[in-house]
Coordinates of C-alpha atoms in Angstrom, one line a residue:
M1 CA 108.8 98.1 102.2
K2 CA 110.7 99.3 105.0
H3 CA 108.3 100.5 107.7
I4 CA 108.2 104.4 107.7
G5 CA 110.0 106.1 110.4
K6 CA 109.3 109.6 111.6
A7 CA 112.0 111.1 109.5
T8 CA 110.3 109.8 106.4
V9 CA 106.6 110.7 107.6
F10 CA 106.8 114.4 106.6
I11 CA 107.7 113.6 103.2
A12 CA 104.7 111.0 103.1
G13 CA 102.5 113.8 104.5
C14 CA 104.3 116.2 101.7
S15 CA 102.9 113.8 99.1
I16 CA 99.3 113.8 100.6
I17 CA 99.2 117.2 100.2
M18 CA 101.3 117.7 97.0
G19 CA 100.5 114.1 95.4
I20 CA 104.1 113.9 94.4
A21 CA 106.6 111.4 95.9
S22 CA 109.2 114.1 97.1
C23 CA 109.1 117.6 98.9
G24 CA 111.7 119.0 97.4
N25 CA 112.1 122.3 95.0
P26 CA 108.2 122.5 94.9
Q27 CA 109.0 126.3 93.5
G28 CA 110.0 124.4 90.1
T29 CA 106.9 122.2 90.3
S30 CA 104.6 123.0 86.8
N31 CA 101.0 123.7 86.9
Q32 CA 100.6 120.3 84.9
Q33 CA 102.3 118.5 88.1
T34 CA 100.6 120.0 90.1
K35 CA 97.0 119.1 88.5
K36 CA 98.2 115.8 88.7
A37 CA 98.9 115.7 92.5
T38 CA 95.9 117.6 92.8
S39 CA 94.2 114.5 91.0
A40 CA 95.9 111.8 93.1
E41 CA 95.1 113.7 96.4
D42 CA 91.0 113.9 95.4
S43 CA 91.4 110.0 94.3
L44 CA 92.8 109.1 97.5
Q45 CA 90.3 110.8 99.2
T46 CA 87.3 109.9 97.2
Y47 CA 88.6 106.3 97.9
V48 CA 88.6 107.1 101.7
N49 CA 84.9 108.5 101.7
D50 CA 84.1 105.2 99.6
R51 CA 85.6 103.4 102.2
L52 CA 84.3 104.9 105.2
A53 CA 80.8 104.0 104.3
I54 CA 81.2 100.1 104.6
Y55 CA 81.3 100.5 108.4
E56 CA 77.9 100.5 110.2
K57 CA 78.6 102.4 113.3
V58 CA 77.0 100.5 116.7
K59 CA 76.5 101.6 120.1
L60 CA 78.0 98.6 122.5
T61 CA 75.7 97.8 125.4
T62 CA 74.2 96.0 127.9
N63 CA 71.9 95.7 130.5
I64 CA 74.3 97.1 133.5
N65 CA 71.2 96.8 135.7
E66 CA 71.8 93.0 136.5
L67 CA 75.3 93.9 137.8
T68 CA 76.5 94.1 141.5
I69 CA 77.5 97.7 142.9
N70 CA 80.9 96.3 142.6
E71 CA 81.0 94.8 139.3
R72 CA 79.7 98.1 137.7
K73 CA 82.7 99.9 139.7
I74 CA 84.6 97.3 138.1
L75 CA 84.0 97.5 134.4
P76 CA 85.7 101.2 134.1
L77 CA 88.9 99.8 135.4
L78 CA 88.7 97.0 133.0
I79 CA 88.4 99.2 130.0
Q80 CA 91.0 101.2 131.3
A81 CA 93.3 98.5 131.1
A82 CA 92.0 97.6 127.5
Q83 CA 92.6 101.0 126.2
I84 CA 96.1 100.6 127.3
M85 CA 96.3 97.5 125.1
D86 CA 94.9 99.6 122.3
E87 CA 97.8 101.8 122.4
L88 CA 100.3 98.9 122.6
F89 CA 98.8 97.5 119.7
W90 CA 99.0 100.9 117.5
K91 CA 102.8 100.3 118.5
Q92 CA 103.4 96.8 117.5
A93 CA 100.9 97.8 114.3
Y94 CA 102.2 101.0 113.3
P95 CA 104.1 103.0 115.7
Q96 CA 104.2 105.9 113.6
R97 CA 100.6 107.1 114.1
D98 CA 101.0 110.5 116.0
S99 CA 103.4 111.5 113.1
L100 CA 101.4 110.4 110.3
L101 CA 98.3 112.1 111.8
T102 CA 100.0 115.6 112.2
T103 CA 100.6 115.6 108.3
I104 CA 96.8 114.8 107.3
K105 CA 94.2 117.3 107.1
D106 CA 91.4 115.8 106.2
E107 CA 89.5 114.4 108.8
K108 CA 87.7 111.7 107.0
T109 CA 91.1 110.6 106.1
K110 CA 92.3 110.5 109.8
E111 CA 89.0 108.3 110.7
F112 CA 90.4 105.7 108.8
I113 CA 93.3 105.6 110.0
W114 CA 91.9 105.0 113.3
I115 CA 89.3 102.2 112.3
N116 CA 92.2 100.7 110.4
Y117 CA 95.4 101.2 112.8
G118 CA 97.2 102.5 110.1
P119 CA 97.0 103.6 106.7
W120 CA 96.4 100.3 104.8
D121 CA 92.6 99.0 104.1
R122 CA 92.7 96.1 106.1
L123 CA 89.4 94.9 104.3
N124 CA 90.7 95.4 100.8
G125 CA 93.8 93.6 100.7
D126 CA 95.9 96.2 102.8
K127 CA 95.9 98.7 100.0
P128 CA 97.3 102.0 101.1
F129 CA 95.1 104.9 100.9
V130 CA 97.6 107.8 102.0
G131 CA 100.1 109.1 99.4
G132 CA 103.5 108.5 99.5
I133 CA 103.0 104.9 101.5
G134 CA 104.2 102.0 100.3
A135 CA 103.0 98.3 101.0
K136 CA 102.4 97.1 104.6
P137 CA 104.9 95.4 105.7
D138 CA 104.5 91.6 106.7
A139 CA 107.2 92.2 109.4
A140 CA 104.9 95.1 111.2
S141 CA 107.5 96.4 114.2
F142 CA 107.7 92.8 115.4
Y143 CA 111.3 92.7 113.2
P144 CA 113.8 95.3 111.9
A145 CA 113.2 97.0 108.6
G146 CA 114.4 94.7 105.9
M147 CA 115.7 91.7 107.7
T148 CA 114.6 88.4 105.7
K149 CA 113.7 85.3 106.8
E150 CA 117.0 83.5 106.3
D151 CA 118.8 86.3 108.4
L152 CA 116.6 85.2 111.5
K153 CA 117.1 81.5 110.7
N154 CA 120.7 81.9 110.5
S155 CA 120.9 84.2 113.5
D156 CA 122.1 82.8 116.9
V157 CA 119.0 84.2 118.4
K158 CA 117.3 81.9 121.2
D159 CA 113.7 83.2 120.5
K160 CA 113.5 83.1 116.8
N161 CA 109.6 82.3 117.0
G162 CA 108.7 83.4 120.6
Q163 CA 105.2 84.7 121.0
Y164 CA 106.2 87.5 123.5
S165 CA 109.5 89.4 122.3
V166 CA 110.3 91.4 119.4
I167 CA 113.5 90.7 117.1
K168 CA 115.9 94.0 117.1
K169 CA 119.1 94.7 116.5
D170 CA 122.0 96.0 118.8
S171 CA 124.5 98.8 118.1
A172 CA 126.6 96.4 116.2
G173 CA 124.1 95.2 113.7
K174 CA 123.3 92.1 115.3
L175 CA 119.8 90.3 115.7
M176 CA 118.6 89.9 119.3
S177 CA 115.6 89.3 121.1
V178 CA 113.6 91.8 123.4
P179 CA 111.0 90.5 125.9
Y180 CA 107.7 92.2 125.4
H181 CA 107.6 92.7 129.4
V182 CA 110.9 95.0 128.9
L183 CA 109.8 96.5 126.1
Y184 CA 106.6 97.7 127.2
A185 CA 107.3 97.7 130.7
T186 CA 105.8 101.0 131.7
E187 CA 102.2 100.3 129.9
L188 CA 102.2 97.1 131.6
Q189 CA 102.6 98.0 134.9
K190 CA 99.8 100.2 134.8
A191 CA 97.6 97.8 132.8
S192 CA 98.4 95.5 135.9
S193 CA 98.0 97.7 138.4
L194 CA 94.6 98.4 137.0
L195 CA 93.6 94.3 137.4
K196 CA 94.9 94.3 141.0
Q197 CA 92.6 96.9 141.7
A198 CA 89.9 95.0 140.2
A199 CA 90.5 92.0 141.9
L200 CA 90.2 93.9 145.1
L201 CA 86.9 94.4 144.2
A202 CA 85.8 91.2 142.6
E203 CA 83.1 88.9 144.9
D204 CA 83.8 86.0 142.9
A205 CA 86.6 83.9 143.7
G206 CA 87.5 82.5 140.6
F207 CA 87.2 85.8 138.8
K208 CA 89.4 87.1 141.5
K209 CA 92.3 84.6 141.0
Y210 CA 92.3 85.0 137.1
L211 CA 92.5 89.0 137.4
N212 CA 95.9 88.7 139.7
L213 CA 97.2 85.7 137.8
R214 CA 96.7 87.8 134.5
A215 CA 97.9 91.1 136.4
D216 CA 101.1 89.0 137.1
A217 CA 101.2 87.5 133.7
L218 CA 101.3 91.1 131.5
V219 CA 104.6 92.1 133.4
S220 CA 106.7 88.6 133.4
D221 CA 105.2 87.2 129.7
N222 CA 104.4 84.0 131.6
Y223 CA 100.4 83.5 130.5
T224 CA 100.1 79.8 131.1
A225 CA 98.9 80.0 134.9
S226 CA 96.3 82.8 134.3
D227 CA 95.1 80.5 131.3
Y228 CA 94.4 77.7 133.3
A229 CA 92.8 79.9 135.6
W230 CA 90.7 81.7 133.1
L231 CA 89.3 78.4 132.2
D232 CA 88.8 77.0 135.7
M233 CA 86.2 80.2 135.8
K234 CA 82.5 79.0 136.2
T235 CA 80.4 81.6 138.0
N236 CA 81.7 85.2 136.8
N237 CA 79.4 87.5 135.5
I238 CA 82.3 89.9 134.2
D239 CA 85.0 88.8 132.2
I240 CA 88.3 90.3 130.3
I241 CA 90.4 88.9 127.8
I242 CA 93.5 90.7 127.9
G243 CA 97.1 90.2 126.5
P244 CA 99.1 89.3 123.5
I245 CA 96.9 86.5 121.9
E246 CA 96.5 86.2 118.2
N247 CA 99.3 86.0 115.8
Y248 CA 97.9 87.3 112.4
E249 CA 99.9 90.9 112.4
D250 CA 103.0 88.9 111.9
K251 CA 102.8 88.1 108.4
L252 CA 106.4 86.8 108.1
F253 CA 106.1 84.1 110.3
N254 CA 102.7 84.0 112.1
A255 CA 104.8 83.7 115.3
R256 CA 104.5 86.6 117.7
A257 CA 101.4 88.1 119.3
S258 CA 99.5 91.2 118.8
Y259 CA 97.8 92.8 122.2
E260 CA 94.2 93.1 122.3
A261 CA 91.4 93.3 124.9
Y262 CA 87.4 92.5 125.0
V263 CA 85.5 93.5 128.0
L264 CA 82.3 91.1 128.4
V265 CA 79.3 90.8 130.4
K266 CA 78.0 87.1 130.6
D267 CA 74.3 86.7 129.3
K268 CA 73.2 84.2 131.7
T269 CA 70.3 82.7 129.5
W270 CA 71.7 82.0 126.5
S271 CA 74.8 80.5 128.1
K272 CA 72.5 77.8 129.6
K273 CA 71.3 76.9 126.4
L274 CA 75.1 75.9 125.1
A275 CA 76.1 74.3 127.9
K276 CA 75.7 70.7 126.6
Y277 CA 77.9 70.7 123.7
V278 CA 81.4 70.5 125.1
A279 CA 80.7 67.1 126.1
M280 CA 80.0 65.7 122.8
L281 CA 83.5 66.8 121.2
P282 CA 84.9 63.5 121.6
E283 CA 82.1 61.4 119.5
L284 CA 82.5 63.8 117.0
Q285 CA 86.0 64.0 116.3
Q286 CA 85.7 60.3 116.2
G287 CA 82.9 60.8 113.2
L288 CA 85.0 63.2 111.4
P289 CA 85.3 62.1 107.7
V290 CA 89.2 61.1 107.9
D291 CA 91.5 58.1 107.8
A292 CA 91.9 57.5 112.0
K293 CA 95.1 58.5 112.0
Y294 CA 94.3 62.3 111.7
K295 CA 91.4 61.9 114.5
K296 CA 93.6 59.9 117.1
E297 CA 93.6 63.1 119.5
K298 CA 91.2 63.7 122.3
P299 CA 89.8 67.0 122.6
G300 CA 89.4 69.0 125.7
T301 CA 86.1 68.7 127.5
D302 CA 86.8 70.5 130.8
S303 CA 85.9 74.0 129.4
E304 CA 82.5 75.9 128.3
L305 CA 80.5 77.7 126.1
N306 CA 79.4 81.1 126.9
A307 CA 77.2 83.9 125.3
Y308 CA 78.5 87.7 126.4
D309 CA 77.4 91.1 125.4
V310 CA 81.2 92.5 124.7
V311 CA 81.1 96.2 125.9
Y312 CA 84.6 96.9 124.7
Y313 CA 87.0 95.9 121.8
A314 CA 90.9 97.0 121.9
G315 CA 93.7 96.4 119.8
D316 CA 94.1 93.6 117.6
C317 CA 90.4 92.7 117.9
N318 CA 89.4 95.6 116.7
A319 CA 91.3 96.2 113.8
G320 CA 89.7 94.8 110.4
S321 CA 86.8 92.8 110.5
K322 CA 85.1 92.3 113.6
T323 CA 85.3 89.6 115.9
I324 CA 82.2 87.9 117.1
A325 CA 83.0 84.7 118.6
V326 CA 86.5 84.0 120.5
N327 CA 88.0 80.3 121.0
L328 CA 91.0 80.5 123.7
P329 CA 93.4 80.1 124.6
N330 CA 95.4 79.2 121.8
D331 CA 98.1 77.3 123.5
E332 CA 98.5 73.8 122.1
I333 CA 99.2 72.0 125.1
I334 CA 96.5 73.7 127.2
Q335 CA 93.7 73.2 124.6
Q336 CA 94.9 69.3 125.0
K337 CA 95.2 69.1 128.3
K338 CA 92.0 71.6 129.7
G339 CA 90.0 72.5 126.3
T340 CA 89.1 76.1 125.7
R341 CA 86.6 78.4 126.5
R342 CA 84.1 79.8 123.7
S343 CA 82.6 82.8 123.9
Q344 CA 79.8 84.1 121.8
L345 CA 79.6 87.6 121.6
K346 CA 75.9 88.5 120.8
N347 CA 75.1 91.5 120.8
A348 CA 78.3 92.4 118.3
M349 CA 76.6 88.9 116.2
K350 CA 73.5 90.3 116.4
A351 CA 74.4 93.5 114.8
K352 CA 76.2 92.0 112.0
F353 CA 73.2 89.5 111.2
D354 CA 70.4 92.6 111.1
K355 CA 72.7 95.6 109.8
I356 CA 74.7 92.9 107.4
L357 CA 73.9 89.5 107.0
V358 CA 69.9 90.0 106.2
P359 CA 70.4 92.9 103.6
I360 CA 73.0 90.9 101.9
A361 CA 70.7 87.8 101.6
K362 CA 67.7 89.9 100.3
E363 CA 70.5 90.9 97.4
L364 CA 71.9 87.5 96.9
I365 CA 70.1 84.5 97.9
D366 CA 67.3 82.6 96.1
K367 CA 64.4 84.5 96.7
D368 CA 62.6 81.1 97.4
Q369 CA 65.2 80.0 100.0
L370 CA 65.0 83.5 101.9
Q371 CA 63.0 81.7 104.3
Y372 CA 65.9 79.5 105.7
I373 CA 67.7 83.2 106.7
N374 CA 67.5 83.1 110.7
F375 CA 69.3 84.7 113.3
D376 CA 69.6 81.4 115.5
A377 CA 71.0 79.4 112.7
F378 CA 73.8 82.3 112.2
F379 CA 74.4 81.9 115.9
A380 CA 74.6 78.3 116.2
N381 CA 77.1 78.6 112.9
V382 CA 79.6 80.9 114.2
M383 CA 79.2 78.8 117.9
F384 CA 80.4 76.1 116.4
H385 CA 83.0 77.2 114.4
E386 CA 84.6 78.3 117.6
V387 CA 83.9 74.8 118.7
A388 CA 85.3 73.2 116.0
H389 CA 88.5 74.9 116.6
G390 CA 89.2 72.0 119.5
L391 CA 88.3 69.2 117.0
G392 CA 90.8 67.6 114.4
I393 CA 94.2 67.5 114.5
K394 CA 96.8 69.6 116.6
N395 CA 100.4 67.2 115.7
T396 CA 101.6 66.4 112.3
I397 CA 101.5 62.8 112.0
N398 CA 105.3 62.4 110.4
G399 CA 107.0 64.0 113.1
K400 CA 106.7 67.6 112.0
G401 CA 105.9 69.0 115.7
F402 CA 102.9 71.0 116.1
V403 CA 100.5 71.9 112.9
K404 CA 101.2 75.3 113.7
E405 CA 104.8 75.1 113.5
A406 CA 104.9 73.1 110.2
L407 CA 102.7 75.9 108.5
Q408 CA 104.2 78.8 109.5
E409 CA 102.7 82.3 108.2
Q410 CA 99.9 79.6 106.4
Y411 CA 98.5 78.1 109.3
S412 CA 96.0 80.7 110.6
W413 CA 93.6 81.3 107.5
L414 CA 93.4 77.1 107.1
E415 CA 92.8 76.8 110.7
E416 CA 89.9 79.3 110.3
G417 CA 88.8 77.5 107.3
K418 CA 89.0 74.2 109.2
A419 CA 87.0 75.9 111.7
D420 CA 84.2 76.9 109.7
V421 CA 83.6 73.9 107.9
L422 CA 83.7 71.8 110.8
G423 CA 81.3 73.9 112.7
L424 CA 79.3 73.2 110.0
Y425 CA 79.9 69.3 110.2
M426 CA 78.8 69.4 113.7
V427 CA 75.8 71.4 113.2
T428 CA 74.7 68.6 110.6
G429 CA 75.5 65.7 112.9
L430 CA 73.7 67.2 116.4
L431 CA 70.7 67.7 114.0
K432 CA 70.7 64.3 113.1
K433 CA 70.8 63.1 116.6
G434 CA 68.3 65.1 117.8
E435 CA 70.5 67.7 120.0
L436 CA 70.2 70.6 118.2
E437 CA 66.9 72.4 116.8
G438 CA 65.5 73.5 113.6
D439 CA 66.1 73.0 109.9
I440 CA 69.1 71.9 108.3
K441 CA 68.3 73.9 105.2
Q442 CA 68.1 77.0 107.3
Y443 CA 71.6 76.4 108.5
Y444 CA 73.1 75.7 105.6
T445 CA 71.0 78.8 103.8
T446 CA 72.5 81.2 106.7
Y447 CA 76.0 79.3 106.0
M448 CA 75.9 80.4 102.4
A449 CA 75.0 83.9 103.5
G450 CA 77.8 84.2 105.8
I451 CA 80.2 83.3 103.3
L452 CA 79.2 86.1 100.9
R453 CA 79.4 88.4 104.0
S454 CA 82.9 87.2 105.2
V455 CA 84.3 86.6 101.6
R456 CA 84.0 90.4 101.8
F457 CA 86.9 90.8 104.2
G458 CA 89.1 90.3 101.3
A459 CA 92.8 88.5 101.0
A460 CA 94.3 90.2 103.9
S461 CA 92.1 88.6 106.5
A462 CA 92.8 85.1 107.8
H463 CA 88.9 84.6 108.0
G464 CA 88.7 86.1 104.3
K465 CA 90.8 83.9 102.8
A466 CA 89.1 80.9 104.7
N467 CA 86.1 81.9 103.1
M468 CA 87.2 82.4 99.7
Q469 CA 88.6 78.8 100.1
C470 CA 85.4 77.7 100.8
F471 CA 83.0 79.2 98.5
N472 CA 85.3 78.4 95.6
F473 CA 85.5 74.5 97.0
F474 CA 81.6 74.5 97.3
K475 CA 81.2 76.1 93.7
D476 CA 83.4 73.4 92.4
N477 CA 81.3 70.7 94.3
G478 CA 78.2 71.8 93.1
A479 CA 76.9 73.1 96.5
F480 CA 75.0 75.9 95.2
I481 CA 74.0 77.3 91.6
R482 CA 74.2 80.5 90.7
N483 CA 70.9 81.6 88.7
A484 CA 70.9 84.2 85.8
N485 CA 70.0 87.5 88.1
G486 CA 73.3 86.5 90.0
T487 CA 71.4 85.0 93.3
Y488 CA 72.7 81.8 94.8
K489 CA 70.6 78.8 95.6
V490 CA 71.9 76.3 97.4
D491 CA 72.0 72.4 96.6
F492 CA 71.0 71.1 100.2
V493 CA 72.7 67.5 99.4
K494 CA 76.0 68.7 97.5
F495 CA 76.4 70.9 100.2
E496 CA 76.4 68.1 102.7
D497 CA 79.0 66.6 100.5
A498 CA 81.6 69.4 99.4
M499 CA 81.7 70.3 103.5
N500 CA 82.5 66.6 104.2
K501 CA 85.2 66.7 101.3
L502 CA 86.5 69.8 102.1
S503 CA 87.1 68.8 106.0
K504 CA 89.1 65.6 105.1
M505 CA 90.6 67.8 102.8
I506 CA 91.3 70.6 105.4
I507 CA 92.2 68.1 108.1
M508 CA 94.7 66.0 106.1
L509 CA 96.6 69.0 105.2
Q510 CA 97.1 69.9 108.0
G511 CA 98.1 66.2 109.6
N512 CA 100.6 66.2 106.9
G513 CA 102.1 69.4 108.1
D514 CA 102.5 70.1 104.1
K515 CA 103.1 73.8 104.2
A516 CA 103.7 73.4 99.7
A517 CA 100.4 72.1 99.3
V518 CA 98.7 74.5 101.5
E519 CA 100.5 77.3 99.5
K520 CA 99.0 75.9 96.6
T521 CA 95.6 75.4 97.9
L522 CA 95.8 79.5 98.6
R523 CA 96.9 80.5 94.9
E524 CA 94.3 78.3 93.5
K525 CA 91.2 78.6 95.7
A526 CA 91.2 81.2 98.4
I527 CA 90.5 83.7 95.6
I528 CA 87.9 86.1 94.5
T529 CA 86.4 85.6 90.8
P530 CA 85.4 88.4 88.3
E531 CA 82.1 86.9 88.6
L532 CA 81.9 86.7 92.3
Q533 CA 83.3 90.1 92.5
S534 CA 80.9 91.1 90.2
D535 CA 78.1 90.1 92.9
L536 CA 80.0 91.9 95.8
D537 CA 80.0 95.4 94.1
K538 CA 76.2 95.2 93.9
L539 CA 76.6 94.9 97.6
T540 CA 78.7 98.0 97.9
K541 CA 76.0 99.6 95.7
S542 CA 73.2 99.3 97.6
G543 CA 75.2 100.6 100.4
I544 CA 75.0 97.4 102.5
P545 CA 77.8 97.7 105.0
V546 CA 80.8 95.4 105.3
D547 CA 81.3 95.6 108.7
I548 CA 80.8 97.2 111.8
V549 CA 82.7 100.3 114.0
F550 CA 82.0 100.5 117.9
E551 CA 80.6 103.5 119.8
Q552 CA 81.9 102.2 123.1
G553 CA 83.4 103.1 126.4
V554 CA 82.4 104.3 130.1
D555 CA 80.2 107.2 128.8
V556 CA 78.1 105.0 126.1
L557 CA 77.7 101.7 129.0
G558 CA 76.7 104.2 131.8
V559 CA 79.2 103.5 134.4
K560 CA 82.0 105.9 135.8

């Protein structure tokens, strides 16, 4: 389906009002057609009403009294820069936003468009929820409407898979590449200026350096120096992750990055607890349950685990399922040389645990195992998911280049699956070494409840696909049983065995760069069975939210 341009949005709008695909000759519309139109409109609005209820509103706040006066002055500048990233993501995901919204009369439909950054339900397989809107295009606005993979492959464009450019057609219809910093120059100059202003107020030397370098990066598309500066920061109290970062929105090649931003305040107490684990990565890498050739790479260890309160989400990270932990940068070379920073978004994580995971567990986890559900286990499972992105393999073993290049659009979901299962592998290993506190039953049972939470994100999400694969693999290997009453009971011995088998399978798929095999796995395992769907439907009927949306900004935070 081609992108809907401004000229055709009015038609889509008419179909919302009239429930038919064309606005032509309304005088000739029969009573029967009118009834059908009304029924279609009511059906869409009923769908939107039902789907809006899956989101729980959460206020993003933190204790700003622990910040210095200058840090409190910096936060509004960072939030303004983040808001610019939000607008840029709209341009990437659905640039016809304003034209579409003018045709919509129903306020709830408008609200749902804002949540989804467009007229497709991100947590339900990108189902269109506005009349006259077709399927969501894989190309988003990164590529010309109707362009095929072969068209780009056979072109002479040098920047075919560039992260920071858009493919367009020139006046002669020839494909060409336009850098982000050229295409979005006005917005990026404003965001850059705001970061420079923040840098003038910054008291922490590392944070000041990062802000200045990131400001320069936004207007040049050269992010390497700022990524290194970000990893070098150790003593900052506030942070901003900003720029074109993740590739999820480009479903054609998984190549081009989308704009997003997080504004963060460090939780010093929790951050101290996490400091020791990164140093253990090389030892854990050597213990991976695969042949030696798949674990020759040495993970970087010069990076940090930190806990933060997130006070603003913008752009890609605010679309669909909300991120509760971040592992960056994504650059494989930087990861191997320097490592990554794993940021745990503790207040958002706690909100999902309290409002979603605990109610899910009460509904779907065996009553005798409910005692094992706790926040510390949830926090650790999510944290080690992010750490585990650094484990495994970045380069294929057979000369196909980076795993990401070899697997293309199949990379993201499999990488998320790898991080899920290797995170659990890390938890298991650290418990056995006495480096982590708690009972393995807590971590495994909470992980099971976490799968049932995340699988609700659906097939359009990389995380949803990863969790569906994990659920089906664990089921096939007897890691849990489904009781007659529809609750799930973990077999703790088989759970560990299934974890090791799935770890091995994913690392080998990545190391072999075998895209066809990954696609086969996706088709066979990354599915929601009718039985599982019936159990998930129980959660919806019980009014348990699927995800959260935020009340956020300077007013909520109490800064000006």
